[in-house]
Steps between C-alpha positions, in 0.01 A plus 500: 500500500606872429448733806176723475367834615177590412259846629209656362692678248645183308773233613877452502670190414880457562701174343671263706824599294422881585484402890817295489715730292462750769550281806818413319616839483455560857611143636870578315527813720438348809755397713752170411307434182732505242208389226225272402623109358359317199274270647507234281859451445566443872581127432801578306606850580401765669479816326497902601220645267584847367233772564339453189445157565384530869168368482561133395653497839145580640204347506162677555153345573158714567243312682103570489511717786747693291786457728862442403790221597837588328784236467834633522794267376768687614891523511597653855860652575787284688488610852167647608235321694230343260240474799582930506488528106144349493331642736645839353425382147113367587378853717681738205322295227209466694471947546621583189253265253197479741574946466575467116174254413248607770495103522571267832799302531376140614829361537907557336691162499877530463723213382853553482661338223864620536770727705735748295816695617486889466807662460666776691330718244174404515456251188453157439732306372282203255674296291409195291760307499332144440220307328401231626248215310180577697595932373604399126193257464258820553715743272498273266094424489484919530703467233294307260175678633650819376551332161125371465347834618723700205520229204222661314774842489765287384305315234423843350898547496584196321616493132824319521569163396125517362246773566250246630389736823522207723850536693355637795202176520831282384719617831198502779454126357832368589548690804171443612583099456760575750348697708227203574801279578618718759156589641434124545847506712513480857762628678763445232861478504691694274562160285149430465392813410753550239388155352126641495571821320780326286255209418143704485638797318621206185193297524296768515698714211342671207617644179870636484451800739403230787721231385765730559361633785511144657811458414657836673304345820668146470856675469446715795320189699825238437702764688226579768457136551871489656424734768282553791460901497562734193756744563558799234801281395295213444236713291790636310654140464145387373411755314771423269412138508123595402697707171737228386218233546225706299770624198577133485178389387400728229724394164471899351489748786438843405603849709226686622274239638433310834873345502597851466343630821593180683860555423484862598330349834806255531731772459360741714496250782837393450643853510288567858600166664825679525365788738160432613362254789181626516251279286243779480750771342649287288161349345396909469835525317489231282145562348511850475838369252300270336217774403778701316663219332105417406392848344829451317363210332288695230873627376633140468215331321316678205221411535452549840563907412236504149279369797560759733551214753752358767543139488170286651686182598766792669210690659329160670861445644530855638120439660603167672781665620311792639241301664750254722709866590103622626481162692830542686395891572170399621326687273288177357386245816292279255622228367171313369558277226179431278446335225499687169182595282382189314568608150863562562515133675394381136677666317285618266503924560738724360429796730716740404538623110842630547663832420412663135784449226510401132633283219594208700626234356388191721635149329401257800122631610467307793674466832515170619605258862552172512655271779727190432559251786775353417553120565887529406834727557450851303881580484682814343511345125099397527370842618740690244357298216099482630543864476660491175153369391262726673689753358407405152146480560434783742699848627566716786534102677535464905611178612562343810627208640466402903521152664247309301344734298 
């Protein structure tokens, strides 16, 4: 319910998020709160929300009697008295909303969730200096959910290797394969998750934007399989991975497209492993990189520039990217995995029609997946020569070869 004031005159009705945006603002100037704490990533990490992000610390309920109880997840300072801080924290937030909403205050229920040092001058030192499985498994379904929620964008962007308007549908596909592997997880280790992104992401892959897509995920998996927490060495480590594994499988690769970006993502991270601990600056770092190697694309590829257009398959990287960084800052707490719209499932939409350009020249009209389980050894000299075939019935070819498949 939404609290409610109502006279002869007419009534006022103030949202839950209105109510807890302002309680936040006045429980962060009370004393030993250094901030509100994402409250659902408390299982892996606890995180200091910044003040934009305050309310998803804070949760607000309105009864029928149109009285309030607040939840504060909190982050208190090292050395005060907790008992002191919430009794403080409950009578200020109890004044200074019941004053600001002309509403009762039925009851403020403070859990801490963690303890931070302040320095001599004032601040708060927060750094990120880990990942652990339980963290990396909710960036990485934030990630995908970012994906699905913007493919129809990038399928208006796409025009390169076809201009078939489907790269966006294409990527939310195969990560959202993946993404229902890890959902179905419980309390995974690293390993395991790695094998259910590496292993959903493939099965689940379609067309050459999520085919390569899979494949940046099983390069960066193999190396995040070996550990127990990412570091920003690690990420740099399998960032490259992700690179070498995803060049490797396409037989023509082309500047200005996905492997582009990815590279400039694997370089980026490379160069800050050198100077940077924190997981949260060096993530900023490395996408903001990645958005100027990607509005670069349109100079590298043609086509991409008669479009007016950045690089789709580049783009849906970028938006992963962005959405695991907004998991980690606490800026998305839902991580809700459901099943795609039926039509999509099937295969049979094309919902995007792809960016506007002429004259092109399409040999091979269709894009098509197939699977081969192998029931024998698919050494060097097989692969090199199965492609040598697909490449003389087909173009712009992705293949892939991983334990039995």
């Amino acid at each position: 319910m939404t609290g409610k004031m109502e006279n002869e005159l007419g009534k006022v009705v103030i949202d839950n998020e209105v109510i807890a945006t302002y309680a936040g603002s006045v429980a962060v100037e009370c004393f030993g709160i250094v901030g509100m704490a994402a409250v659902n990533m408390k299982d892996g990490l606890v995180k200091l929300l910044k003040r934009d992000y305050l309310t998803h610390g804070i949760n607000v309920d309105v009864d029928e009697n149109n009285k309030i109880t607040i939840d504060f997840h909190v982050i208190v300072a090292y050395g005060v008295s907790i008992e002191t801080v919430a009794d403080n924290l409950i009578h200020t937030v109890k004044y200074k909303v019941e004053e600001f909403t002309g509403m009762q205050i039925k009851k403020v229920n403070i859990l801490v969730e963690g303890v931070r040092v302040i320095d001599e001058g004032g601040t708060v030192e927060v750094e990120v200096s880990t990942i652990n499985a339980a963290v990396f498994a909710k960036m990485f379904l934030a990630g995908a959910k970012n994906l699905e929620a913007k493919k129809e964008w990038i399928n208006e962007l796409n025009v390169f290797p076809v201009p078939d308007g489907d790269t966006g549908t294409n990527m939310s596909m195969t990560i959202m394969s993946a993404a229902k592997a890890v959902s179905e997880l419980e309390n995974p280790t690293m390993k395991e998750l790695a094998k259910a992104i590496s292993s959903g992401s493939l099965r689940g892959a379609r067309g050459n934007s999520g085919v390569i897509l899979s494949q940046l995920l099983r390069g960066f998996t193999k190396e995040m399989s070996h550990v127990s927490e990412i570091t920003v060495e690690t990420l740099a480590v399998a960032t490259q991975r992700a690179t070498e594994t995803a060049y490797k499988a396409v037989m023509k690769p082309k500047k200005g497209t996905i492997l582009t970006v990815a590279k400039g993502v694997s370089d980026k991270a490379a160069e800050v492993a050198g100077n940077v601990t924190d997981l949260e600056e060096a993530l900023s770092v490395i996408i903001d990189y990645a958005e100027e190697v990607l509005a670069k694309t349109p100079e590298m590829l043609p086509v991409l520039k008669e479009a007016g257009v950045v690089d789709s398959g580049g783009q849906g990287l970028v938006v992963v990217l962005r959405g695991m960084l907004d998991a980690l800052t606490g800026k998305v707490t839902d991580f809700t995995i459901t099943e795609p719209n039926a039509e999509f499932k099937s295969g049979s939409s094309m919902p995007g029609k792809g960016a506007a350009i002429e004259d092109v020249d399409i040999k091979f009209g269709y894009c098509t997946e197939f699977i081969i389980m192998l029931e024998k050894s698919f050494d060097e000299k097989t692969e090199a020569d199965f492609k040598a075939f697909l490449s003389s019935i087909g173009d712009s070819i992705v293949c892939v070869n991983l334990d039995d498949i």
